XYZ file of C-alpha atoms in Angstrom:
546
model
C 54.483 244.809 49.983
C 54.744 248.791 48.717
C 58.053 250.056 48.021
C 59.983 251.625 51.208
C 58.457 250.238 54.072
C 60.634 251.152 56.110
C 60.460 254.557 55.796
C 57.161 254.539 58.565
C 59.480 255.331 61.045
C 56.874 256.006 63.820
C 54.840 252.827 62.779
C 53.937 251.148 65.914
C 51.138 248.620 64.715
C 51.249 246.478 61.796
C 47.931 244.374 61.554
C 48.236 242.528 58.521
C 51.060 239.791 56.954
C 54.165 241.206 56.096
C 54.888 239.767 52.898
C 58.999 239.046 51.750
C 58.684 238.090 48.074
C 60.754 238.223 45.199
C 59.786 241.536 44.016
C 61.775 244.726 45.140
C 60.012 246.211 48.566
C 59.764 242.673 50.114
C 62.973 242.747 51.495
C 63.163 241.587 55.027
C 65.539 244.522 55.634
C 62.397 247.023 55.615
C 61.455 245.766 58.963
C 64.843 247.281 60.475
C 63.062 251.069 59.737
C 60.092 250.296 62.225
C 62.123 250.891 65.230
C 59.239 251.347 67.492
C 56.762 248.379 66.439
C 55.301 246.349 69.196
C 52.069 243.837 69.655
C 51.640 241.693 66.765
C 53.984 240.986 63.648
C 53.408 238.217 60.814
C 56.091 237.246 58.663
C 55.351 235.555 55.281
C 57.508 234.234 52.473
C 60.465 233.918 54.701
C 61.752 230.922 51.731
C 62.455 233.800 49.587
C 64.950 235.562 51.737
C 68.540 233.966 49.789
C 71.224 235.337 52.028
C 70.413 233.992 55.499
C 72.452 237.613 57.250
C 69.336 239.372 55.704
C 67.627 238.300 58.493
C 69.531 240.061 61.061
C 68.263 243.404 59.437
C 64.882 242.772 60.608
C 66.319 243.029 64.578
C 63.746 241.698 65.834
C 65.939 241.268 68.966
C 65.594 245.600 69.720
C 61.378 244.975 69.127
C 59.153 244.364 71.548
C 56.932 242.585 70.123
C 53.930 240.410 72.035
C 53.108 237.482 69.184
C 55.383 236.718 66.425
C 54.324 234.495 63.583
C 56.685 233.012 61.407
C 56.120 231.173 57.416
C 57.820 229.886 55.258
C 55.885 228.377 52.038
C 56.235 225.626 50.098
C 59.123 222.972 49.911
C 62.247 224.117 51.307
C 65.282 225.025 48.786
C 67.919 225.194 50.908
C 67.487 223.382 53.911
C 70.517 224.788 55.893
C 69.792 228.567 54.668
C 66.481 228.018 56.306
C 67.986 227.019 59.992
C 70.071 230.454 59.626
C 67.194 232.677 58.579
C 65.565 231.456 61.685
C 68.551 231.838 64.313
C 68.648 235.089 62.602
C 65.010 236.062 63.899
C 65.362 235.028 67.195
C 62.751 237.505 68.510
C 62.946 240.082 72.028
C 62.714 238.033 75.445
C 59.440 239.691 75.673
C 57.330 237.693 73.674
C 54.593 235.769 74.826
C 53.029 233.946 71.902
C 55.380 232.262 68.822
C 54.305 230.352 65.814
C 56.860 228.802 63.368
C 55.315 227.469 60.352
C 56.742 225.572 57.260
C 60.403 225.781 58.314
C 62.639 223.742 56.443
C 65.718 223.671 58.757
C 66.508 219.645 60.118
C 66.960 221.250 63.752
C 65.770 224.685 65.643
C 68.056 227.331 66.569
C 69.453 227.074 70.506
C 67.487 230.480 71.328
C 64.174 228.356 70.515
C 63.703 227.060 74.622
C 66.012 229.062 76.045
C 64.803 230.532 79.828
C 65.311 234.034 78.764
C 62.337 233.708 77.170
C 60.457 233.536 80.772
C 57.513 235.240 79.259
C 56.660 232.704 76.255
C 53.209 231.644 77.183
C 51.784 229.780 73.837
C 54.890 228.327 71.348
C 53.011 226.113 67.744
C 55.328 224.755 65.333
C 53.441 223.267 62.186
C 54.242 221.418 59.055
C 58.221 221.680 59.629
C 58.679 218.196 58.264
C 62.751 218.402 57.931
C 62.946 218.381 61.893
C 64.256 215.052 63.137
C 63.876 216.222 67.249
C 61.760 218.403 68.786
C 63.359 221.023 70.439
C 64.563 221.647 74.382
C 61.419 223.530 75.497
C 60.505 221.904 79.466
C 62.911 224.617 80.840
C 60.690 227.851 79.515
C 59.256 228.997 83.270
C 55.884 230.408 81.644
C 55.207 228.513 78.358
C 51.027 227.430 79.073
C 50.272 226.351 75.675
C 52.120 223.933 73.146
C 51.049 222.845 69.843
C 53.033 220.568 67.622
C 51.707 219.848 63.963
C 53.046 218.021 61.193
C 56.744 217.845 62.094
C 56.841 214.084 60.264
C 60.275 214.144 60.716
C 59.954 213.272 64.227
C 60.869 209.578 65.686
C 61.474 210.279 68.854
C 60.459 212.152 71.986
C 62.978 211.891 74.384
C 65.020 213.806 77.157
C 66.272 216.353 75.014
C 62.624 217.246 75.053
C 62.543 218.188 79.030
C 65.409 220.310 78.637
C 67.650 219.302 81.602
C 67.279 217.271 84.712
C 65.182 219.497 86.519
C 61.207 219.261 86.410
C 59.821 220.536 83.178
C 57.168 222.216 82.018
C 55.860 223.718 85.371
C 53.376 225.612 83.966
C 52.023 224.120 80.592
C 48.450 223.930 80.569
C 47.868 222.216 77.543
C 50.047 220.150 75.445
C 49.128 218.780 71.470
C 50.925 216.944 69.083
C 48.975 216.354 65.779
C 50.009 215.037 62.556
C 53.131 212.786 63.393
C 53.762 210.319 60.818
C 56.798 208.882 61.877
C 56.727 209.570 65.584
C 56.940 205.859 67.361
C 58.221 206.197 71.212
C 57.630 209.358 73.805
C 59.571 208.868 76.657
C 59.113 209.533 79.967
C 62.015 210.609 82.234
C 61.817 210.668 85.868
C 58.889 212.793 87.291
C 57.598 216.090 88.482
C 57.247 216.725 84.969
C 54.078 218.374 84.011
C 52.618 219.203 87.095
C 49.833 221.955 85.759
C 48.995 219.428 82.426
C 45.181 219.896 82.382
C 45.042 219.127 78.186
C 46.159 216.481 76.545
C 45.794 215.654 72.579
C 47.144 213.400 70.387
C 45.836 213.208 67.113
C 47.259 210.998 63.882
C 50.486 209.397 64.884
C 49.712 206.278 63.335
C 53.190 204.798 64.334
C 53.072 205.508 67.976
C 53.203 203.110 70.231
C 54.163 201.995 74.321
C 52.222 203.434 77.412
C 51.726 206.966 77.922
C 51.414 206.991 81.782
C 48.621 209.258 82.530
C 49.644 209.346 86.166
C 52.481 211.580 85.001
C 50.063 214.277 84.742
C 48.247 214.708 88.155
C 46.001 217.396 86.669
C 44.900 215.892 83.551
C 41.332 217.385 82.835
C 40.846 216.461 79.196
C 42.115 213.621 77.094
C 41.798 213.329 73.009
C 43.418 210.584 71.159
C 42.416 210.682 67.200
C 43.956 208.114 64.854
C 46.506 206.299 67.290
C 47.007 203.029 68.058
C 45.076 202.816 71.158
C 44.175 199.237 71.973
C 43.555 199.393 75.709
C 43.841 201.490 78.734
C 45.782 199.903 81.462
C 46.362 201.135 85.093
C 47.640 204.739 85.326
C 47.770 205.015 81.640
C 47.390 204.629 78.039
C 48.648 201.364 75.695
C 49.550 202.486 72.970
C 49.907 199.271 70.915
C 50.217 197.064 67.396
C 47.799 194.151 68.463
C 46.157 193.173 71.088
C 48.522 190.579 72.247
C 50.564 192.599 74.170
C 47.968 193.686 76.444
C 47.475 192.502 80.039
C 44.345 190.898 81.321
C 43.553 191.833 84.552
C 43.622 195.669 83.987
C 42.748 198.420 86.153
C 42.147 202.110 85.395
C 41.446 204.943 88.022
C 42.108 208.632 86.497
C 40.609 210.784 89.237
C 41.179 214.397 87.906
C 39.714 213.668 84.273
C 36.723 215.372 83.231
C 36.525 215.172 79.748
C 37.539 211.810 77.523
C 37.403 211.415 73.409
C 38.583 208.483 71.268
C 38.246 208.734 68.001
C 39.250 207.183 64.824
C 41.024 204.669 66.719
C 40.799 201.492 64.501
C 41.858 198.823 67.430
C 40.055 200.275 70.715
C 37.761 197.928 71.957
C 36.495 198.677 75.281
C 37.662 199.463 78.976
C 39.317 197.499 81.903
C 36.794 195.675 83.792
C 37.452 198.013 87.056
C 37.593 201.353 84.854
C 37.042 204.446 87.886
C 36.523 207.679 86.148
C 34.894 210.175 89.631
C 35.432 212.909 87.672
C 34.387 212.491 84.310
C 31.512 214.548 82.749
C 32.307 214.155 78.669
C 32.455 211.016 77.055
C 32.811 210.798 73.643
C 33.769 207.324 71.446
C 33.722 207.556 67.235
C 34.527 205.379 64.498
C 36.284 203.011 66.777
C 35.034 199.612 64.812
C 36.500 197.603 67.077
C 34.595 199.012 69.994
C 31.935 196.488 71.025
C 31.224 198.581 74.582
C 31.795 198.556 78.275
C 32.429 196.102 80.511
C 30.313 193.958 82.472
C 30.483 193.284 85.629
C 32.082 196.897 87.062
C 31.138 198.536 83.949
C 32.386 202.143 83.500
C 32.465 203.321 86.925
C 31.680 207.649 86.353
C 29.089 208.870 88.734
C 29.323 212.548 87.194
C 29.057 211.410 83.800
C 26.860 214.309 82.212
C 27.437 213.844 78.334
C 27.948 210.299 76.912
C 28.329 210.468 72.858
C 28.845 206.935 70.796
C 29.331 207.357 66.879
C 30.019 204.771 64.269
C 31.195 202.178 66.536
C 30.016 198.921 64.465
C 30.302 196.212 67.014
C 28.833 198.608 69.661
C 25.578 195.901 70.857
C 24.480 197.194 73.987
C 25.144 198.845 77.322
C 25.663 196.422 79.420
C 23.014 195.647 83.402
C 25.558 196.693 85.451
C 25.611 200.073 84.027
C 21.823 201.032 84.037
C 22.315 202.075 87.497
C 25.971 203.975 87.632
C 24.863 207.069 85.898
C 23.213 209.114 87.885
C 24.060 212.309 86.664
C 23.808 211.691 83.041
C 22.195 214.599 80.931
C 22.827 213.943 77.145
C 22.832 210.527 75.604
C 23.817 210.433 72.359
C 23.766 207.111 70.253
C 24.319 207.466 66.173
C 25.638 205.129 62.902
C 25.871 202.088 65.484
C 24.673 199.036 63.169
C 24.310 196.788 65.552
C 22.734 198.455 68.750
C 20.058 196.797 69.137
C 19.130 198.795 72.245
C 18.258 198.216 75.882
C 17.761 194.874 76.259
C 17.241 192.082 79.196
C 14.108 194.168 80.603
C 16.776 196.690 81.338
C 15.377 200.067 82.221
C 18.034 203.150 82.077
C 18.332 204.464 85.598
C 18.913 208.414 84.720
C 17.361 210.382 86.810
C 18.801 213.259 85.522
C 18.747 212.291 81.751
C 17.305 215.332 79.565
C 17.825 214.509 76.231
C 17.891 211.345 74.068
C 19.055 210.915 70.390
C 19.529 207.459 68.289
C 20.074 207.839 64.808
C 20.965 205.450 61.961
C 21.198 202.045 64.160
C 19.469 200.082 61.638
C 18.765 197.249 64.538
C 17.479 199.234 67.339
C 14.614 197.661 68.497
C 14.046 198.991 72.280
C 13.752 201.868 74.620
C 14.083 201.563 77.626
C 11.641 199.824 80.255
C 9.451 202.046 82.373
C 10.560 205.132 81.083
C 8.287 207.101 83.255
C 9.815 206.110 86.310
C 13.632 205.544 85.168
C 13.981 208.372 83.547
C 11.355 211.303 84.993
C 13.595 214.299 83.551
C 13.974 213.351 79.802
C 12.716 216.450 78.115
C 14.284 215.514 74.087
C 13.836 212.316 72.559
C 15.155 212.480 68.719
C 14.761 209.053 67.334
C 16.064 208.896 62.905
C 16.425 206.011 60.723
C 15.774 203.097 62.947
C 13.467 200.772 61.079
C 13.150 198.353 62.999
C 11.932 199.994 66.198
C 7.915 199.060 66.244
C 6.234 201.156 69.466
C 7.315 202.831 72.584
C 7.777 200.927 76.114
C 4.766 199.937 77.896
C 3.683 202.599 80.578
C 4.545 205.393 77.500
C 7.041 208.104 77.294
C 7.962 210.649 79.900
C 5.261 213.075 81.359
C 8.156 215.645 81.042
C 8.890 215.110 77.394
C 9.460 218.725 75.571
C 10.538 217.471 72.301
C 10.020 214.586 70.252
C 11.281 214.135 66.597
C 10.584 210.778 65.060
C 12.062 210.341 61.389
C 12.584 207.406 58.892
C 11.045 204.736 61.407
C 8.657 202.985 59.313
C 7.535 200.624 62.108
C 7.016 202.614 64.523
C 5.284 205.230 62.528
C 2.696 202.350 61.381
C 2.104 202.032 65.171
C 1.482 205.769 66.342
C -1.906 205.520 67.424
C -0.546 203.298 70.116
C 2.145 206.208 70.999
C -0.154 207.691 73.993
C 0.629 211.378 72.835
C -2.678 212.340 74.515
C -1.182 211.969 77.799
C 1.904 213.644 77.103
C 0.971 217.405 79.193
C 4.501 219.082 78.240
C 5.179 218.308 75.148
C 5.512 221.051 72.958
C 7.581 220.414 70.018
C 6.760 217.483 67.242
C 8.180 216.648 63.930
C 7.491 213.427 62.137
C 8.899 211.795 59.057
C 7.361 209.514 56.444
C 10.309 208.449 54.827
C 11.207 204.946 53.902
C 7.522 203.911 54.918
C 5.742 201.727 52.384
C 3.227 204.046 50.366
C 0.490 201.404 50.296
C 0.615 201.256 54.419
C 0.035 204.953 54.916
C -3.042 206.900 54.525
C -4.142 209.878 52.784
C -5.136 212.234 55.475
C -2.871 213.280 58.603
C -3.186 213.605 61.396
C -5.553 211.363 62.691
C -8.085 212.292 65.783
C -6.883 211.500 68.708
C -3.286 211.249 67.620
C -1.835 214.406 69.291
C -2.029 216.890 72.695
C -3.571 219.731 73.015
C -0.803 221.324 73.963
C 1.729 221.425 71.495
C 3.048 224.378 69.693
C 4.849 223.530 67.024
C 3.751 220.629 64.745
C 6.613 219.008 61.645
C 4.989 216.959 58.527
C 7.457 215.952 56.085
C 8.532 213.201 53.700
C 4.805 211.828 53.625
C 4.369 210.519 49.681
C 0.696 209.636 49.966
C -0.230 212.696 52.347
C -3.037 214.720 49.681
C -5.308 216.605 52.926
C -4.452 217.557 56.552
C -7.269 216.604 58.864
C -8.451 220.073 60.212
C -10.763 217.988 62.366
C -7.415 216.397 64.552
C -6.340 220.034 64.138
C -8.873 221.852 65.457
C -8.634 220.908 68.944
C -4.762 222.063 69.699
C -5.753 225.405 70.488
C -2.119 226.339 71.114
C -0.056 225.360 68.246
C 1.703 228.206 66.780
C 3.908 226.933 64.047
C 2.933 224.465 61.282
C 5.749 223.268 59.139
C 4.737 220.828 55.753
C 7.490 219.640 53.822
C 8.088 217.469 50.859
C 4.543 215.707 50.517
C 4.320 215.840 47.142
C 0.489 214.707 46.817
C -0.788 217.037 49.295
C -3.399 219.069 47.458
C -5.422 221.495 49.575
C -5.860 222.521 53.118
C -8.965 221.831 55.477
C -11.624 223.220 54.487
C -12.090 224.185 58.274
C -8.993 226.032 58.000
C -6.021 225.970 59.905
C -6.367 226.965 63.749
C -6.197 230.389 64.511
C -3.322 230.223 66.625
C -1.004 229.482 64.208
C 1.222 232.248 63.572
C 3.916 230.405 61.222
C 3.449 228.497 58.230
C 6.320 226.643 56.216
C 5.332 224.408 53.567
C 8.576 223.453 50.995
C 8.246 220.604 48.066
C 4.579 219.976 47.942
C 4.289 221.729 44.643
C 0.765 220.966 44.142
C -0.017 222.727 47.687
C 2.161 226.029 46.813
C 0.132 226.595 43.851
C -3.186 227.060 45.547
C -1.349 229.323 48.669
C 0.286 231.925 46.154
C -0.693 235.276 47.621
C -4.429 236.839 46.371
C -4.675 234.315 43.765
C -4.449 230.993 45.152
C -7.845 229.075 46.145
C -6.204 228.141 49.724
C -5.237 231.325 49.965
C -8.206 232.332 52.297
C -7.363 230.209 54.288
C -4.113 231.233 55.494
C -4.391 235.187 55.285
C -4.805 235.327 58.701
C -1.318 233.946 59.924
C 1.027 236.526 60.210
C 4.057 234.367 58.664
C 3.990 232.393 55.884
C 6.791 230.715 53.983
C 6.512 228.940 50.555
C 9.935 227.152 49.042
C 11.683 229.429 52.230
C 9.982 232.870 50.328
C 8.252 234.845 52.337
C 4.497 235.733 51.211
């Protein structure tokens, strides 16, 4: 910092860090000159203060400050010099937002949780790894928010935690604990704890482990669990456990306030109770769980409001199971992606979604099937985004949704040897098309695309990429989509000219990127295609504008 700070008397902002280094005019003492500072302060470099009664020159006690941020970098020196340079800064009662970062102290002062703080409404402490307990914070009448991050000295939650006997944490709103190597039992004393919990978030505490009763929180909203030992839910709660022996087989699971769920990284998850009641759920996300092999049959997942449904890298995820076509009524978003072994919707099973909009599988190398009757299970589907699925031949029989908006078909070498059985013609809405030629065999595809008949007349914006053989676009299949605006050609390195027709003069955007052959004859004035193209407004070659 510049020498003599602390002669801005009448400072009453400070907006960047304040920085305490080694240097003369880093002294924490400067702060005791800005007598009338309030809003936001940051403090920086507090490892370098050596004489832990510096502190108290700051007074932060006679500033009213609003948000106080507290760090300390690198590995602690002086681990008991650091736990009285922080009960040195206890800060004004009238904060409302603390952050303690890299403190090296093995406890927190007594101030930290104290009820005179009643207007503390957001409290993060991160990466003090020489804490061994968390401290009392379930008495502090307005805290909302609490993160916890990285304090790896941490065994134990217990009732030191809640602060008393009386209920704690009345008014928290959202409660995370992340990065907590060592943590292995959370306990749960008495109840009325929690009432207002509407966030929950637990996220690598690979050591965890007993039931987190979910009950406890009556408000619960949204639940994320990253990297913990999750093997099962079980009635009212969460197992938290080392192998699946110590689970119970006739589970049950009803969480009626939660709206959002998401498991992730959780090696030993495998699936839900077979009476699983989720009436209030809307977000479901499950990724890189590879012991996840889906949801239960008979009762299935039981969420009638279930609007976004999101499965990634799940390995031993087959299928979704009969009983669950017809439970999700409200579903909008279906996302399906790096599942190996979905194979699909199988058993003649047809998806009943009424309300489904969009559609995306990507990279499950054995999905073979759609759904059945598409046009009649699933009426609303406007997006269907279909990549690397090779071994997915044609669409269901009946065709795709009269609705359909969207469709992007990439790195689907069967089914792209089969699209003039894909009944585009009939397709009145859709708008948007983008196909991809990669990881098709070269001798199975033709020269010229697209062929007659292939597409409606009423899309607008037409994709071409990846195509290895591709050396002319057929004007002639062109010529009839009177409305298609935007043309993008990309990466068909053969493709040598443009119809001689010309492109349709309603196009209004051309991209073409890696056909180098192509971009030679559209350069500007010069090239032979050139002519041909003058006319659209916009016109990108290798993303320059010509």
């Amino acid at each position: 910092m510049p020498p003599h700070m602390g002669k801005l008397k009448d400072l009453q902002t400070f907006g960047g860090e304040f920085v305490l280094s080694k240097d003369v005019g880093g002294n924490i003492d400067e702060l005791k000159g800005f007598q009338h500072l309030s809003g936001n302060l940051h403090i920086s470099g507090l490892q370098n203060i050596t004489r832990a009664e510096d502190a108290l020159e700051a007074k932060l006690r006679d500033k009213k400050l609003s948000e106080i941020r507290l760090k300390w970098e690198g590995d602690t020196i002086d681990s008991e010099n650091d736990s009285r340079v922080l009960g040195n800064l206890q800060p004004n009662t009238n904060l409302k937002v603390l952050a303690i970062q890299g403190y090296g102290g093995t406890k927190f002062p007594g101030w930290l949780g104290d009820e005179s703080f009643s207007n503390l409404v957001t409290l993060r402490l991160e990466t003090c790894g020489y804490c061994f307990s968390l401290p009392a914070l379930g008495q502090l009448p307005s805290l909302k928010r609490l993160e916890i991050d990285g304090l790896n000295g941490v065994e134990s939650v217990g009732s030191e935690f809640y602060g008393g006997i009386k209920p704690a944490f009345k008014s928290l709103e959202f409660l995370s604990f992340c990065s907590m190597r060592e943590w292995q039992e959370w306990c749960f004393p008495g109840g009325g704890h929690f009432p207002n919990l509407c966030e929950l978030s637990l996220g690598n505490c690979p050591k965890l482990t007993g039931k987190i009763p979910l009950d406890y929180f009556p408000r619960l909203e949204r639940l994320s669990l990253q990297n913990v030992k999750i093997v099962y839910f079980v009635g009212g709660g969460v197992l938290l456990a080392p192998n699946l022996w110590s689970v119970p087989e006739d589970l049950q699971i009803s969480l009626p306030s939660l709206q959002s769920l998401s498991i992730e990284g959780c090696k030993e998850f495998k699936s839900f109770p077979e009476e699983s009641k989720f009436p209030s759920l809307k977000n479901l996300k499950i990724k890189e769980c590879p012991e996840f092999v889906g949801f239960p049959h008979g009762g299935g997942l039981q969420a009638p409001n279930l609007k976004t449904m999101q499965i990634k890298e799940c390995n031993k995820f087959r299928s979704l199971p009969e009983e669950m076509h017809a439970s999700l009524p409200s579903l909008q978003c279906l996302s399906i992606e790096g599942c190996k072994e979905f194979v699909g919707f199988p058993h003649g099973g047809g998806l009943q979604a009424p309300n489904l909009k969009m559609m995306q599988i990507n990279e499950c190398n054995k999905f073979r099937s759609l759904p059945e009757e598409m046009q009649i299970s699933l009426p609303s589907l406007s997006s269907l985004y279909i990549w690397d699925s090779p071994e997915l031949e044609s669409f269901p029989e009946g065709g795709l949704p009269s609705k359909l908006r969207y469709l992007i078909i990439w790195c689907c070498k069967k089914l792209m040897a089969n699209r003039m059985r894909w009944g585009l013609q009939t397709l009145t809405s859709l708008k948007f098309l983008d196909v991809s030629f990669s990881g098709c065999e070269e001798e199975e595809i033709v020269e010229s695309f697209p062929e007659e008949g292939l597409l409606p007349i009423t899309l607008t914006s037409l994709g071409i990429s990846h195509h290895p053989n591709l050396k002319t676009i057929d004007g002639k299949a062109l010529r009839h989509i009177i409305s298609l605006e935007e043309l993008y050609i990309c990466y068909c390195p053969q493709l040598q000219s443009l119809p001689d027709e010309g492109l349709p003069t309603s196009l209004s955007f051309l991209h073409i990127t890696g056909s180098d052959l192509l971009t030679q004859r559209c350069q500007r004035d010069t090239g032979e295609d050139w002519p041909k193209i003058s006319h659209i407004p916009n016109v990108r070659i290798n993303d320059r504008k010509i």
